[in-house]
């Protein structure tokens, strides 16, 4: 099963290799890992997507927690969360078929970033599945390059008002 | 008050009350050794190999509970520590290992004696640091000691480039440590503790299963009180040995691949396994699909990642074993388990460990038993192999922290340097390394260290001329194809020799001469009746190491044995069980 973990870590050198080393050393499956600094420059947020049954996933979380540089872990697998990935796609586009590709891009709300003599570059943001679908549909036009950012995720904003003081939680 | 980075390192060690450093110098740590030259509060033990230094610090730490300190140079000095660090990491031993590094501006240039030390040591340490700014040095050292010694202890490596050692600084080290990602839980969940007490009260066939965590948390005292109060039979992992005296009526012995009949039958028949500070290692559990099927499991451990990893646990309790057991003690009630005590007692009585072994030559278990008689209160270290199992099974352990052995990594070459470290920390106790003839040669150079330090460490070599444990497997599972396990074999030997005999060439090295070459005392014991007199002779020597070579039965095997993949109750009890 696929799991998404979002975590806050010390913004040190070497933190990413501690985490990726943990996955390779213990034989866990890591699909993607992304990192970027947070509002607090001493802290980075890492989003990772991994595979494993429940027992393995429990271990992954515990082992990540053991790392001194890991400050907080949130398991977003089951929680209401927004997951986004960005893809840049270079596709063959002879002038006579450009129109078709524009149409497909439009349906997916992809942006055209660059057009050349016989190819163009598209940008798409969305769930990983949406990006899969888009690249599949573009396949017949001959996708020559694909760059995906890996997933970033965030828990959704709370939709219920806080109960007043004294009320049961 | 400005000082150099090197001086700051020593000040930091002083503030941690470090009295001994195990080390080996080199270009990238000269500034720190230079400060040590005139530092009177610290004794520097110069080992003969950096692996020896880490194992010695490990023996110092395991036998006392204090943090062991290592100081070595960059590159090869650092890479030589890796086996020692991995050994300590596996067995949760607090060590701070300081390595020199090439100057910061040269890092990454393949400078002379440069190695990516934090990269190489990352998977075998609890944590590690490369200090690139002198402002961080004091804090990092403070954190290193804190991390090494708290929670589940382990080795922490601090890599310090040479220019940082030479820079002047006004910053010192903080008094307190604040690490936002590291807050080891110590107190156990009271609700869980209550549940555990209730389960134990209702159990008909309870068993305590104890591991190294009991020694590490200094909870042997409270644990023994709990056993007195509840009368519950107890089994131990290799690392837990000494939790109860080996002769305690409720102690059933070590479980696992070479565990006792009573311990292995016990664990398979129990209805409640109460595990404390143990990892459920595969050498202890055998085939997991058959392990303790009828038992509910309570598991106390400081490391959440050790819980429900190999077996699924009914009542997990995360925290420090001592605090948890102290909270548990007053609410525990004695379960009514008379028939269980009777049953476990019968297993013990009907299937005791046998000190007899087949073949000519001294029986190795008998050597251990005699050692136990002549040195009843020794700290025993072991190498790895048959020697390790015989020491664990046949020495009568009484006190905590008295068996120092590489359990998790199984490092041949651990025992002797560990004995040196333990002897330095325990000047009045006898420290004995029970060794194999193969393993001892992996760190034999430390004889020089022991001689130089005037340490009366005893090295008892069970010389069977084989890498015995591997040979035992080859005998049992590879039709005696003794491939690369005979330590005497020459090209002139019969091809595919399957048996030792009169035609065997003399054994190398001559351990007695070797001891003498180092100015240590050397003895050879060929006959059983000479064991005790020689041990008594060794006892008189108090200012230098003693090497005793016991020529033991070459093909003696360790029994019982649970073959790999079998359940713990499918033991082979001796040669007679082989078809
Ligand atoms: C560093 C290392 N290399 C290899 C092994 C594999 N190994 C385990 S036991 C053993 C034999 C040890 O021989 P010896 O020290 O003579 O002990 P014996 O079993 O004969 O008592 C070997 C090679 C190991 N545990 N450690
Ligand atoms: Mg041997």
PDB file of N, CA and C in Angstrom, chain B residues 1-88:
ATOM      1  N   UNK B   1      38.149  34.633  28.031  1.00  0.00           N
ATOM      2  CA  UNK B   1      39.012  33.456  28.139  1.00  0.00           C
ATOM      3  C   UNK B   1      38.939  32.648  26.847  1.00  0.00           C
ATOM      4  N   UNK B   2      39.916  32.845  26.014  1.00  0.00           N
ATOM      5  CA  UNK B   2      39.859  32.200  24.717  1.00  0.00           C
ATOM      6  C   UNK B   2      40.704  30.935  24.717  1.00  0.00           C
ATOM      7  N   UNK B   3      40.192  29.874  24.088  1.00  0.00           N
ATOM      8  CA  UNK B   3      40.985  28.644  23.975  1.00  0.00           C
ATOM      9  C   UNK B   3      40.855  28.069  22.575  1.00  0.00           C
ATOM     10  N   UNK B   4      41.697  27.079  22.295  1.00  0.00           N
ATOM     11  CA  UNK B   4      41.626  26.462  20.974  1.00  0.00           C
ATOM     12  C   UNK B   4      40.523  25.411  20.975  1.00  0.00           C
ATOM     13  N   UNK B   5      40.152  24.991  19.791  1.00  0.00           N
ATOM     14  CA  UNK B   5      39.153  23.930  19.666  1.00  0.00           C
ATOM     15  C   UNK B   5      39.619  22.677  20.399  1.00  0.00           C
ATOM     16  N   UNK B   6      40.909  22.362  20.267  1.00  0.00           N
ATOM     17  CA  UNK B   6      41.446  21.169  20.932  1.00  0.00           C
ATOM     18  C   UNK B   6      41.297  21.274  22.445  1.00  0.00           C
ATOM     19  N   UNK B   7      41.595  22.459  22.981  1.00  0.00           N
ATOM     20  CA  UNK B   7      41.418  22.643  24.428  1.00  0.00           C
ATOM     21  C   UNK B   7      39.953  22.531  24.824  1.00  0.00           C
ATOM     22  N   UNK B   8      39.103  23.070  23.968  1.00  0.00           N
ATOM     23  CA  UNK B   8      37.666  22.991  24.257  1.00  0.00           C
ATOM     24  C   UNK B   8      37.207  21.530  24.305  1.00  0.00           C
ATOM     25  N   UNK B   9      37.750  20.711  23.408  1.00  0.00           N
ATOM     26  CA  UNK B   9      37.384  19.286  23.414  1.00  0.00           C
ATOM     27  C   UNK B   9      37.708  18.684  24.782  1.00  0.00           C
ATOM     28  N   UNK B  10      38.898  18.953  25.262  1.00  0.00           N
ATOM     29  CA  UNK B  10      39.306  18.351  26.543  1.00  0.00           C
ATOM     30  C   UNK B  10      38.494  18.934  27.707  1.00  0.00           C
ATOM     31  N   UNK B  11      38.208  20.243  27.646  1.00  0.00           N
ATOM     32  CA  UNK B  11      37.356  20.821  28.690  1.00  0.00           C
ATOM     33  C   UNK B  11      35.981  20.155  28.683  1.00  0.00           C
ATOM     34  N   UNK B  12      35.470  19.907  27.493  1.00  0.00           N
ATOM     35  CA  UNK B  12      34.147  19.262  27.391  1.00  0.00           C
ATOM     36  C   UNK B  12      34.206  17.859  27.988  1.00  0.00           C
ATOM     37  N   UNK B  13      35.278  17.127  27.707  1.00  0.00           N
ATOM     38  CA  UNK B  13      35.405  15.777  28.266  1.00  0.00           C
ATOM     39  C   UNK B  13      35.499  15.842  29.794  1.00  0.00           C
ATOM     40  N   UNK B  14      36.236  16.827  30.287  1.00  0.00           N
ATOM     41  CA  UNK B  14      36.357  16.975  31.745  1.00  0.00           C
ATOM     42  C   UNK B  14      34.996  17.217  32.365  1.00  0.00           C
ATOM     43  N   UNK B  15      34.214  18.065  31.716  1.00  0.00           N
ATOM     44  CA  UNK B  15      32.906  18.373  32.301  1.00  0.00           C
ATOM     45  C   UNK B  15      31.995  17.150  32.275  1.00  0.00           C
ATOM     46  N   UNK B  16      32.317  16.177  31.433  1.00  0.00           N
ATOM     47  CA  UNK B  16      31.554  14.921  31.427  1.00  0.00           C
ATOM     48  C   UNK B  16      32.207  13.898  32.358  1.00  0.00           C
ATOM     49  N   UNK B  17      33.203  14.311  33.096  1.00  0.00           N
ATOM     50  CA  UNK B  17      33.897  13.455  34.066  1.00  0.00           C
ATOM     51  C   UNK B  17      34.578  12.253  33.411  1.00  0.00           C
ATOM     52  N   UNK B  18      35.100  12.470  32.229  1.00  0.00           N
ATOM     53  CA  UNK B  18      35.821  11.395  31.532  1.00  0.00           C
ATOM     54  C   UNK B  18      37.185  11.227  32.190  1.00  0.00           C
ATOM     55  N   UNK B  19      37.518   9.987  32.569  1.00  0.00           N
ATOM     56  CA  UNK B  19      38.837   9.770  33.164  1.00  0.00           C
ATOM     57  C   UNK B  19      39.759   8.933  32.278  1.00  0.00           C
ATOM     58  N   UNK B  20      39.191   8.288  31.246  1.00  0.00           N
ATOM     59  CA  UNK B  20      39.989   7.415  30.387  1.00  0.00           C
ATOM     60  C   UNK B  20      39.617   7.652  28.923  1.00  0.00           C
ATOM     61  N   UNK B  21      40.636   7.725  28.089  1.00  0.00           N
ATOM     62  CA  UNK B  21      40.393   7.825  26.645  1.00  0.00           C
ATOM     63  C   UNK B  21      41.140   6.681  25.974  1.00  0.00           C
ATOM     64  N   UNK B  22      40.464   5.985  25.084  1.00  0.00           N
ATOM     65  CA  UNK B  22      41.118   4.935  24.312  1.00  0.00           C
ATOM     66  C   UNK B  22      41.422   5.518  22.941  1.00  0.00           C
ATOM     67  N   UNK B  23      42.681   5.536  22.562  1.00  0.00           N
ATOM     68  CA  UNK B  23      42.962   6.259  21.341  1.00  0.00           C
ATOM     69  C   UNK B  23      44.188   5.814  20.592  1.00  0.00           C
ATOM     70  N   UNK B  24      44.348   6.478  19.457  1.00  0.00           N
ATOM     71  CA  UNK B  24      45.473   6.217  18.574  1.00  0.00           C
ATOM     72  C   UNK B  24      45.695   7.488  17.771  1.00  0.00           C
ATOM     73  N   UNK B  25      46.908   8.062  17.821  1.00  0.00           N
ATOM     74  CA  UNK B  25      47.091   9.381  17.219  1.00  0.00           C
ATOM     75  C   UNK B  25      47.368   9.325  15.722  1.00  0.00           C
ATOM     76  N   UNK B  26      47.395  10.482  15.114  1.00  0.00           N
ATOM     77  CA  UNK B  26      47.687  10.635  13.696  1.00  0.00           C
ATOM     78  C   UNK B  26      47.649  12.115  13.375  1.00  0.00           C
ATOM     79  N   UNK B  27      48.053  12.440  12.153  1.00  0.00           N
ATOM     80  CA  UNK B  27      48.217  13.838  11.760  1.00  0.00           C
ATOM     81  C   UNK B  27      47.031  14.726  12.079  1.00  0.00           C
ATOM     82  N   UNK B  28      45.823  14.209  11.876  1.00  0.00           N
ATOM     83  CA  UNK B  28      44.638  15.065  11.984  1.00  0.00           C
ATOM     84  C   UNK B  28      44.132  15.239  13.416  1.00  0.00           C
ATOM     85  N   UNK B  29      44.786  14.582  14.400  1.00  0.00           N
ATOM     86  CA  UNK B  29      44.362  14.811  15.791  1.00  0.00           C
ATOM     87  C   UNK B  29      45.526  15.217  16.687  1.00  0.00           C
ATOM     88  N   UNK B  30      46.647  15.540  16.092  1.00  0.00           N
ATOM     89  CA  UNK B  30      47.797  15.938  16.921  1.00  0.00           C
ATOM     90  C   UNK B  30      47.443  17.071  17.889  1.00  0.00           C
ATOM     91  N   UNK B  31      46.687  18.077  17.460  1.00  0.00           N
ATOM     92  CA  UNK B  31      46.390  19.156  18.419  1.00  0.00           C
ATOM     93  C   UNK B  31      45.679  18.656  19.682  1.00  0.00           C
ATOM     94  N   UNK B  32      44.779  17.686  19.545  1.00  0.00           N
ATOM     95  CA  UNK B  32      44.062  17.208  20.733  1.00  0.00           C
ATOM     96  C   UNK B  32      45.002  16.362  21.602  1.00  0.00           C
ATOM     97  N   UNK B  33      45.777  15.488  20.977  1.00  0.00           N
ATOM     98  CA  UNK B  33      46.749  14.715  21.762  1.00  0.00           C
ATOM     99  C   UNK B  33      47.749  15.646  22.440  1.00  0.00           C
ATOM    100  N   UNK B  34      48.045  16.757  21.795  1.00  0.00           N
ATOM    101  CA  UNK B  34      48.979  17.713  22.382  1.00  0.00           C
ATOM    102  C   UNK B  34      48.430  18.270  23.706  1.00  0.00           C
ATOM    103  N   UNK B  35      47.140  18.568  23.718  1.00  0.00           N
ATOM    104  CA  UNK B  35      46.533  19.056  24.969  1.00  0.00           C
ATOM    105  C   UNK B  35      46.568  17.947  26.017  1.00  0.00           C
ATOM    106  N   UNK B  36      46.349  16.708  25.572  1.00  0.00           N
ATOM    107  CA  UNK B  36      46.314  15.581  26.524  1.00  0.00           C
ATOM    108  C   UNK B  36      47.677  15.327  27.168  1.00  0.00           C
ATOM    109  N   UNK B  37      48.752  15.748  26.460  1.00  0.00           N
ATOM    110  CA  UNK B  37      50.105  15.488  26.964  1.00  0.00           C
ATOM    111  C   UNK B  37      50.284  16.014  28.383  1.00  0.00           C
ATOM    112  N   UNK B  38      49.681  17.164  28.653  1.00  0.00           N
ATOM    113  CA  UNK B  38      49.863  17.746  29.984  1.00  0.00           C
ATOM    114  C   UNK B  38      48.570  17.725  30.804  1.00  0.00           C
ATOM    115  N   UNK B  39      47.595  16.936  30.387  1.00  0.00           N
ATOM    116  CA  UNK B  39      46.331  16.857  31.119  1.00  0.00           C
ATOM    117  C   UNK B  39      46.395  15.714  32.137  1.00  0.00           C
ATOM    118  N   UNK B  40      46.333  16.066  33.406  1.00  0.00           N
ATOM    119  CA  UNK B  40      46.552  15.034  34.424  1.00  0.00           C
ATOM    120  C   UNK B  40      45.297  14.251  34.790  1.00  0.00           C
ATOM    121  N   UNK B  41      44.124  14.814  34.501  1.00  0.00           N
ATOM    122  CA  UNK B  41      42.905  14.148  34.971  1.00  0.00           C
ATOM    123  C   UNK B  41      42.462  13.018  34.038  1.00  0.00           C
ATOM    124  N   UNK B  42      43.162  12.873  32.931  1.00  0.00           N
ATOM    125  CA  UNK B  42      42.724  11.832  31.992  1.00  0.00           C
ATOM    126  C   UNK B  42      43.848  10.895  31.620  1.00  0.00           C
ATOM    127  N   UNK B  43      43.525   9.618  31.622  1.00  0.00           N
ATOM    128  CA  UNK B  43      44.502   8.608  31.249  1.00  0.00           C
ATOM    129  C   UNK B  43      44.234   8.201  29.795  1.00  0.00           C
ATOM    130  N   UNK B  44      45.263   8.268  28.981  1.00  0.00           N
ATOM    131  CA  UNK B  44      45.088   7.870  27.583  1.00  0.00           C
ATOM    132  C   UNK B  44      45.647   6.463  27.409  1.00  0.00           C
ATOM    133  N   UNK B  45      44.795   5.564  26.973  1.00  0.00           N
ATOM    134  CA  UNK B  45      45.235   4.189  26.711  1.00  0.00           C
ATOM    135  C   UNK B  45      45.528   4.080  25.220  1.00  0.00           C
ATOM    136  N   UNK B  46      46.787   3.854  24.920  1.00  0.00           N
ATOM    137  CA  UNK B  46      47.186   3.701  23.518  1.00  0.00           C
ATOM    138  C   UNK B  46      47.014   2.234  23.128  1.00  0.00           C
ATOM    139  N   UNK B  47      45.997   1.978  22.315  1.00  0.00           N
ATOM    140  CA  UNK B  47      45.796   0.599  21.862  1.00  0.00           C
ATOM    141  C   UNK B  47      46.716   0.347  20.676  1.00  0.00           C
ATOM    142  N   UNK B  48      46.624  -0.831  20.071  1.00  0.00           N
ATOM    143  CA  UNK B  48      47.481  -1.116  18.920  1.00  0.00           C
ATOM    144  C   UNK B  48      46.711  -1.099  17.608  1.00  0.00           C
ATOM    145  N   UNK B  49      45.419  -0.822  17.699  1.00  0.00           N
ATOM    146  CA  UNK B  49      44.579  -0.771  16.505  1.00  0.00           C
ATOM    147  C   UNK B  49      43.339   0.015  16.914  1.00  0.00           C
ATOM    148  N   UNK B  50      42.812   0.812  15.996  1.00  0.00           N
ATOM    149  CA  UNK B  50      41.638   1.618  16.357  1.00  0.00           C
ATOM    150  C   UNK B  50      40.420   0.755  16.651  1.00  0.00           C
ATOM    151  N   UNK B  51      40.320  -0.418  16.027  1.00  0.00           N
ATOM    152  CA  UNK B  51      39.196  -1.307  16.370  1.00  0.00           C
ATOM    153  C   UNK B  51      39.310  -1.712  17.830  1.00  0.00           C
ATOM    154  N   UNK B  52      40.556  -1.995  18.252  1.00  0.00           N
ATOM    155  CA  UNK B  52      40.800  -2.336  19.652  1.00  0.00           C
ATOM    156  C   UNK B  52      40.388  -1.202  20.574  1.00  0.00           C
ATOM    157  N   UNK B  53      40.642   0.038  20.155  1.00  0.00           N
ATOM    158  CA  UNK B  53      40.287   1.186  20.987  1.00  0.00           C
ATOM    159  C   UNK B  53      38.774   1.253  21.193  1.00  0.00           C
ATOM    160  N   UNK B  54      38.013   1.026  20.137  1.00  0.00           N
ATOM    161  CA  UNK B  54      36.552   1.128  20.277  1.00  0.00           C
ATOM    162  C   UNK B  54      36.016  -0.033  21.130  1.00  0.00           C
ATOM    163  N   UNK B  55      36.516  -1.246  20.894  1.00  0.00           N
ATOM    164  CA  UNK B  55      36.059  -2.370  21.720  1.00  0.00           C
ATOM    165  C   UNK B  55      36.454  -2.158  23.187  1.00  0.00           C
ATOM    166  N   UNK B  56      37.629  -1.584  23.423  1.00  0.00           N
ATOM    167  CA  UNK B  56      38.054  -1.345  24.806  1.00  0.00           C
ATOM    168  C   UNK B  56      37.131  -0.316  25.458  1.00  0.00           C
ATOM    169  N   UNK B  57      36.807   0.742  24.727  1.00  0.00           N
ATOM    170  CA  UNK B  57      35.864   1.740  25.251  1.00  0.00           C
ATOM    171  C   UNK B  57      34.508   1.089  25.505  1.00  0.00           C
ATOM    172  N   UNK B  58      34.160   0.153  24.656  1.00  0.00           N
ATOM    173  CA  UNK B  58      32.896  -0.579  24.774  1.00  0.00           C
ATOM    174  C   UNK B  58      32.898  -1.440  26.050  1.00  0.00           C
ATOM    175  N   UNK B  59      34.012  -2.150  26.291  1.00  0.00           N
ATOM    176  CA  UNK B  59      34.105  -2.969  27.511  1.00  0.00           C
ATOM    177  C   UNK B  59      34.079  -2.104  28.758  1.00  0.00           C
ATOM    178  N   UNK B  60      34.735  -0.952  28.664  1.00  0.00           N
ATOM    179  CA  UNK B  60      34.720   0.018  29.762  1.00  0.00           C
ATOM    180  C   UNK B  60      33.267   0.446  30.027  1.00  0.00           C
ATOM    181  N   UNK B  61      32.559   0.737  28.959  1.00  0.00           N
ATOM    182  CA  UNK B  61      31.185   1.237  29.088  1.00  0.00           C
ATOM    183  C   UNK B  61      30.224   0.150  29.568  1.00  0.00           C
ATOM    184  N   UNK B  62      30.289  -1.024  28.963  1.00  0.00           N
ATOM    185  CA  UNK B  62      29.340  -2.087  29.352  1.00  0.00           C
ATOM    186  C   UNK B  62      29.530  -2.493  30.803  1.00  0.00           C
ATOM    187  N   UNK B  63      30.793  -2.507  31.263  1.00  0.00           N
ATOM    188  CA  UNK B  63      31.020  -3.010  32.616  1.00  0.00           C
ATOM    189  C   UNK B  63      30.680  -1.969  33.678  1.00  0.00           C
ATOM    190  N   UNK B  64      30.542  -0.696  33.270  1.00  0.00           N
ATOM    191  CA  UNK B  64      30.287   0.358  34.263  1.00  0.00           C
ATOM    192  C   UNK B  64      28.988   1.122  34.043  1.00  0.00           C
ATOM    193  N   UNK B  65      28.523   1.191  32.800  1.00  0.00           N
ATOM    194  CA  UNK B  65      27.385   2.049  32.487  1.00  0.00           C
ATOM    195  C   UNK B  65      27.816   3.461  32.116  1.00  0.00           C
ATOM    196  N   UNK B  66      29.109   3.755  32.282  1.00  0.00           N
ATOM    197  CA  UNK B  66      29.592   5.077  31.874  1.00  0.00           C
ATOM    198  C   UNK B  66      29.826   5.107  30.354  1.00  0.00           C
ATOM    199  N   UNK B  67      29.972   6.312  29.819  1.00  0.00           N
ATOM    200  CA  UNK B  67      30.210   6.429  28.380  1.00  0.00           C
ATOM    201  C   UNK B  67      31.696   6.238  28.074  1.00  0.00           C
ATOM    202  N   UNK B  68      31.999   5.372  27.141  1.00  0.00           N
ATOM    203  CA  UNK B  68      33.381   5.148  26.722  1.00  0.00           C
ATOM    204  C   UNK B  68      33.803   6.209  25.708  1.00  0.00           C
ATOM    205  N   UNK B  69      35.056   6.603  25.757  1.00  0.00           N
ATOM    206  CA  UNK B  69      35.519   7.670  24.867  1.00  0.00           C
ATOM    207  C   UNK B  69      36.689   7.186  24.008  1.00  0.00           C
ATOM    208  N   UNK B  70      36.600   7.500  22.714  1.00  0.00           N
ATOM    209  CA  UNK B  70      37.610   7.076  21.740  1.00  0.00           C
ATOM    210  C   UNK B  70      38.115   8.310  21.001  1.00  0.00           C
ATOM    211  N   UNK B  71      39.412   8.342  20.732  1.00  0.00           N
ATOM    212  CA  UNK B  71      39.998   9.455  19.991  1.00  0.00           C
ATOM    213  C   UNK B  71      40.953   8.898  18.938  1.00  0.00           C
ATOM    214  N   UNK B  72      40.635   9.126  17.669  1.00  0.00           N
ATOM    215  CA  UNK B  72      41.476   8.592  16.591  1.00  0.00           C
ATOM    216  C   UNK B  72      41.625   9.617  15.478  1.00  0.00           C
ATOM    217  N   UNK B  73      42.510   9.314  14.558  1.00  0.00           N
ATOM    218  CA  UNK B  73      42.790  10.262  13.486  1.00  0.00           C
ATOM    219  C   UNK B  73      41.839  10.064  12.301  1.00  0.00           C
ATOM    220  N   UNK B  74      42.037  10.874  11.276  1.00  0.00           N
ATOM    221  CA  UNK B  74      41.156  10.853  10.101  1.00  0.00           C
ATOM    222  C   UNK B  74      41.420   9.604   9.249  1.00  0.00           C
ATOM    223  N   UNK B  75      40.707   9.487   8.153  1.00  0.00           N
ATOM    224  CA  UNK B  75      40.962   8.458   7.136  1.00  0.00           C
ATOM    225  C   UNK B  75      41.032   7.056   7.711  1.00  0.00           C
ATOM    226  N   UNK B  76      42.224   6.412   7.655  1.00  0.00           N
ATOM    227  CA  UNK B  76      42.308   5.022   8.096  1.00  0.00           C
ATOM    228  C   UNK B  76      42.008   4.871   9.587  1.00  0.00           C
ATOM    229  N   UNK B  77      42.337   5.881  10.384  1.00  0.00           N
ATOM    230  CA  UNK B  77      42.016   5.815  11.813  1.00  0.00           C
ATOM    231  C   UNK B  77      40.514   5.705  11.987  1.00  0.00           C
ATOM    232  N   UNK B  78      39.788   6.531  11.252  1.00  0.00           N
ATOM    233  CA  UNK B  78      38.331   6.533  11.349  1.00  0.00           C
ATOM    234  C   UNK B  78      37.738   5.254  10.769  1.00  0.00           C
ATOM    235  N   UNK B  79      38.231   4.821   9.606  1.00  0.00           N
ATOM    236  CA  UNK B  79      37.615   3.621   9.005  1.00  0.00           C
ATOM    237  C   UNK B  79      37.888   2.392   9.872  1.00  0.00           C
ATOM    238  N   UNK B  80      39.015   2.366  10.572  1.00  0.00           N
ATOM    239  CA  UNK B  80      39.292   1.237  11.467  1.00  0.00           C
ATOM    240  C   UNK B  80      38.335   1.158  12.652  1.00  0.00           C
ATOM    241  N   UNK B  81      37.602   2.215  12.927  1.00  0.00           N
ATOM    242  CA  UNK B  81      36.670   2.165  14.068  1.00  0.00           C
ATOM    243  C   UNK B  81      35.328   1.534  13.710  1.00  0.00           C
ATOM    244  N   UNK B  82      35.092   1.330  12.424  1.00  0.00           N
ATOM    245  CA  UNK B  82      33.718   1.004  11.993  1.00  0.00           C
ATOM    246  C   UNK B  82      33.176  -0.278  12.625  1.00  0.00           C
ATOM    247  N   UNK B  83      33.981  -1.342  12.649  1.00  0.00           N
ATOM    248  CA  UNK B  83      33.502  -2.596  13.251  1.00  0.00           C
ATOM    249  C   UNK B  83      33.185  -2.397  14.731  1.00  0.00           C
ATOM    250  N   UNK B  84      34.016  -1.623  15.395  1.00  0.00           N
ATOM    251  CA  UNK B  84      33.779  -1.352  16.818  1.00  0.00           C
ATOM    252  C   UNK B  84      32.491  -0.566  17.028  1.00  0.00           C
ATOM    253  N   UNK B  85      32.278   0.420  16.184  1.00  0.00           N
ATOM    254  CA  UNK B  85      31.060   1.232  16.313  1.00  0.00           C
ATOM    255  C   UNK B  85      29.826   0.397  16.020  1.00  0.00           C
ATOM    256  N   UNK B  86      29.907  -0.423  14.978  1.00  0.00           N
ATOM    257  CA  UNK B  86      28.750  -1.254  14.620  1.00  0.00           C
ATOM    258  C   UNK B  86      28.435  -2.236  15.745  1.00  0.00           C
ATOM    259  N   UNK B  87      29.481  -2.778  16.365  1.00  0.00           N
ATOM    260  CA  UNK B  87      29.287  -3.696  17.493  1.00  0.00           C
ATOM    261  C   UNK B  87      28.560  -2.986  18.628  1.00  0.00           C
ATOM    262  N   UNK B  88      29.027  -1.784  18.966  1.00  0.00           N
ATOM    263  CA  UNK B  88      28.430  -1.023  20.067  1.00  0.00           C
ATOM    264  C   UNK B  88      27.016  -0.574  19.721  1.00  0.00           C
TER     265      UNK B  88
END
